Coordinates of C-alpha atoms in Angstrom, one line a residue:
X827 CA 85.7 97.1 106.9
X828 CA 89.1 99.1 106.4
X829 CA 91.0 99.0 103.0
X830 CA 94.6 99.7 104.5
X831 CA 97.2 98.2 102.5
X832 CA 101.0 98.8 101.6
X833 CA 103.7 98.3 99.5
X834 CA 107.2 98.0 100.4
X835 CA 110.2 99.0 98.0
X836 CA 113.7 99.4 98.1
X837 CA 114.8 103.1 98.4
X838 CA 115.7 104.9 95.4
X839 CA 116.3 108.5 94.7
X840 CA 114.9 110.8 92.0
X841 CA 115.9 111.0 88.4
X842 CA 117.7 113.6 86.8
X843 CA 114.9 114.0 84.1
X844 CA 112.2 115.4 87.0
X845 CA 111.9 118.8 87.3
X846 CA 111.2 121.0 90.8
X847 CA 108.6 123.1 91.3
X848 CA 106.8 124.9 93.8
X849 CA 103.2 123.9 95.0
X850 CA 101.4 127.0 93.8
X851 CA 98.1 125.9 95.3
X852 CA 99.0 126.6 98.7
X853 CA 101.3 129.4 98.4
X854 CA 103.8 126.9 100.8
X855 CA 107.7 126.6 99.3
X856 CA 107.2 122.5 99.1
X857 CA 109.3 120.4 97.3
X858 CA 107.7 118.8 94.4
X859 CA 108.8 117.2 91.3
X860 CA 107.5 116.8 87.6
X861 CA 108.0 114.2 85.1
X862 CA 106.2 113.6 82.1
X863 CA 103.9 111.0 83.7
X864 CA 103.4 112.4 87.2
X865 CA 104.3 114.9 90.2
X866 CA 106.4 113.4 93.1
X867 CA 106.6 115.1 96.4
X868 CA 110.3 114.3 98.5
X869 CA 110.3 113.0 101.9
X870 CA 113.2 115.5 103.3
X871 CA 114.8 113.6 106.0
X872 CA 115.3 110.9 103.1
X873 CA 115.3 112.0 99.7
X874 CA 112.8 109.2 98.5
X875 CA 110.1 110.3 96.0
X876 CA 106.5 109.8 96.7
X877 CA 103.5 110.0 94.2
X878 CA 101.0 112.7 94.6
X879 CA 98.3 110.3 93.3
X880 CA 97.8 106.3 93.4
X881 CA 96.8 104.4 90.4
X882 CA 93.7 103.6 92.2
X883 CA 93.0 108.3 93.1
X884 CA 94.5 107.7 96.6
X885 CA 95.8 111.0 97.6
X886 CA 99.5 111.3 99.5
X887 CA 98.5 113.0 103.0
X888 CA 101.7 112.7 104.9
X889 CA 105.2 111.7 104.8
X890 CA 107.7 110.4 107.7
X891 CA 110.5 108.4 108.5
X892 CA 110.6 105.1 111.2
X893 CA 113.2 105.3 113.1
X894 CA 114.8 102.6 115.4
X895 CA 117.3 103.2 118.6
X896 CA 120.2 101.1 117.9
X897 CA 123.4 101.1 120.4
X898 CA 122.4 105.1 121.3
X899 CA 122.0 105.6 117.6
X900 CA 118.9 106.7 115.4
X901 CA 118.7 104.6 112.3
X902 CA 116.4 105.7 109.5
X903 CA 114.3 101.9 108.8
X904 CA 112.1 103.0 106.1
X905 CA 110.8 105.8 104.4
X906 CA 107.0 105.7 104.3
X907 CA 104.1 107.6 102.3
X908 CA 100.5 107.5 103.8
X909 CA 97.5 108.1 100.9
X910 CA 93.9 107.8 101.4
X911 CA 90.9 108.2 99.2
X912 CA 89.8 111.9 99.9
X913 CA 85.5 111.4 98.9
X914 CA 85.9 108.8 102.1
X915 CA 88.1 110.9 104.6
X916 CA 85.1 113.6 103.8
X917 CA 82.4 111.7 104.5
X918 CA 83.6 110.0 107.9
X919 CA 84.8 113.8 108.6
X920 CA 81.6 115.2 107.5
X921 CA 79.5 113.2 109.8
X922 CA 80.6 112.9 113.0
X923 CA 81.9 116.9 112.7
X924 CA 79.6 119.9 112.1
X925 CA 82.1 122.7 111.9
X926 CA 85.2 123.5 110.6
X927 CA 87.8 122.6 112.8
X928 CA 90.7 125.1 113.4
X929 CA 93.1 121.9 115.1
X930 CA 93.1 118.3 114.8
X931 CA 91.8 116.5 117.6
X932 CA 92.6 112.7 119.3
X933 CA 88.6 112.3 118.1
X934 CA 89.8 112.7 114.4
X935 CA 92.4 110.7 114.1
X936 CA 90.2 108.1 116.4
X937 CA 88.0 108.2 113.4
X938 CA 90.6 107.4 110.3
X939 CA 91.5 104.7 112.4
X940 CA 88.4 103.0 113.3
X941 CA 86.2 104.2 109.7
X942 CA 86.6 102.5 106.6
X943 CA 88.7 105.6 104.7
X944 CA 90.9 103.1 102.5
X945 CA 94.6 104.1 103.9
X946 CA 97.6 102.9 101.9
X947 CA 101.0 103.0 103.5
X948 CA 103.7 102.8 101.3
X949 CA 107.1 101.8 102.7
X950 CA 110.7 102.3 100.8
X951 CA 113.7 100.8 102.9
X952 CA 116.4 103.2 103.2
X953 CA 118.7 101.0 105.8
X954 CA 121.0 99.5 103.3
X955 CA 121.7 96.3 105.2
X956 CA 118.1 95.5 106.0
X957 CA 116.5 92.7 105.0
X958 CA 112.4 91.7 104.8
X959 CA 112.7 89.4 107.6
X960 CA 113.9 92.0 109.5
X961 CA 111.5 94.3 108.2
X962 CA 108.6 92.2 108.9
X963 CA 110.1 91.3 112.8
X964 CA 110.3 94.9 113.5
X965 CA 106.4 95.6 112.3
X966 CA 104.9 92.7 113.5
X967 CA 106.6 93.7 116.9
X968 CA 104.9 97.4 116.5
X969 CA 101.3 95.8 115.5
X970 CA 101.2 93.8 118.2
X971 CA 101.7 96.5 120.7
X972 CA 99.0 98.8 119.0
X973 CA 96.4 95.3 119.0
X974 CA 97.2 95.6 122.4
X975 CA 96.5 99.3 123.0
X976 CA 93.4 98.8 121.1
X977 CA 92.3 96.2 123.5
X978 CA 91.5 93.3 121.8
X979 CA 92.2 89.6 120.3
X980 CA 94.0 89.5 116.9
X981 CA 91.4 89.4 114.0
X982 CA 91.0 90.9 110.2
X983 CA 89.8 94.3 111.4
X984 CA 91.4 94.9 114.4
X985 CA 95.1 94.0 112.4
X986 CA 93.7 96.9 110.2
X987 CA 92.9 99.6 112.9
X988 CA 96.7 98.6 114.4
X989 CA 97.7 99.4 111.4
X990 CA 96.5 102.6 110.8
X991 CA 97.3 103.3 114.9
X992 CA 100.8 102.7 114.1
X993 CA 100.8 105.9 112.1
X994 CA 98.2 107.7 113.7
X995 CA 97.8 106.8 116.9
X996 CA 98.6 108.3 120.4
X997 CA 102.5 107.4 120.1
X998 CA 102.9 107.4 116.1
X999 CA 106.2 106.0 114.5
X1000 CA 106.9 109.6 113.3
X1001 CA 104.8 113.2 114.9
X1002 CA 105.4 115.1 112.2
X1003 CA 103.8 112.9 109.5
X1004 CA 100.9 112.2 112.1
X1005 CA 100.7 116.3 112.2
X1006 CA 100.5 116.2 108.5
X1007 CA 98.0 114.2 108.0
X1008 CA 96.0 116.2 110.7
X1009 CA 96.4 119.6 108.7
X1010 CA 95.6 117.6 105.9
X1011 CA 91.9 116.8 107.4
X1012 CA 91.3 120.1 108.1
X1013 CA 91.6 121.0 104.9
X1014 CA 88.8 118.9 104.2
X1015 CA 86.4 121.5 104.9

């Protein structure tokens, strides 16, 4: 069975007491920050902080924005981290894939969705006047069209896989976080 949860927060930017590094692991000019407690990665389009780590050893793989079309306008909805436990994304990898992929394939991300890799989304408004009714209209509205492209009744794990579809499925709420996430499982092996 899939773990997928998420949280939802108000948006809120960084303190003045982080300070900014570079991710020296990778060579690559991200944005991080450092407290005393814990390192924070920035969602760019947004500003909202994101921890590297869960509580529970989650792992932050992506970051994106969803975005609505309003009256010709795009309006940032929420701000949204997507983490998931690293030993599982390996194994499901591991098994189904022999060698080392060079790009991410529909397969992959066929197999986050449908395996049991414990995704957390978390979600941080960053529309001022929304509200969680609003909130909840606009994702129930998403998760029944992805039940629907996953062809099937509503039920416990299939509200789970429509989950995860929303972010990494064939027409995710934001491409570059779905990207992301992708170069993120190729570094799996």
């Amino acid at each position: 069975m899939n773990s997928n949860t998420s949280s939802i927060t108000k948006g809120q930017d960084t303190n003045d007491k982080e300070k900014r590094i570079v991710n020296g692991e990778t060579g690559e000019m991200e944005e991080k920050l450092q407290n005393e407690e814990m390192l924070v990665e920035i969602e760019p389009k947004t500003g909202i902080s994101f921890s590297i780590k869960l509580s529970d050893g989650k792992q932050l793989k992506a970051m994106g924005v969803r975005k609505k079309k309003l009256l010709g306008f795009s309006i940032r909805i929420y701000s949204f981290g997507i983490y998931a436990d690293n030993q599982k994304l390996v194994g499901v990898m591991k098994s189904k894939i022999v060698e080392s992929p060079t790009k991410t394939t529909k397969e992959m991300y066929r197999m986050v969705i449908d395996s049991a890799v414990g995704i957390t989304v978390k979600m941080v408004i960053v529309f001022a006047n929304l509200t969680m009714s609003m909130v909840r209209k606009n994702f129930n509205e998403g998760l029944a069209a992805a039940i629907r492209k996953l062809g099937g009744e509503k039920n416990e794990e299939l509200m789970k896989r429509a989950y995860v579809y929303l972010y990494l499925g064939d027409d995710p709420l934001d491409k570059e976080a779905k990207e992301k996430f992708g170069m993120s499982l190729i570094s799996l092996f």
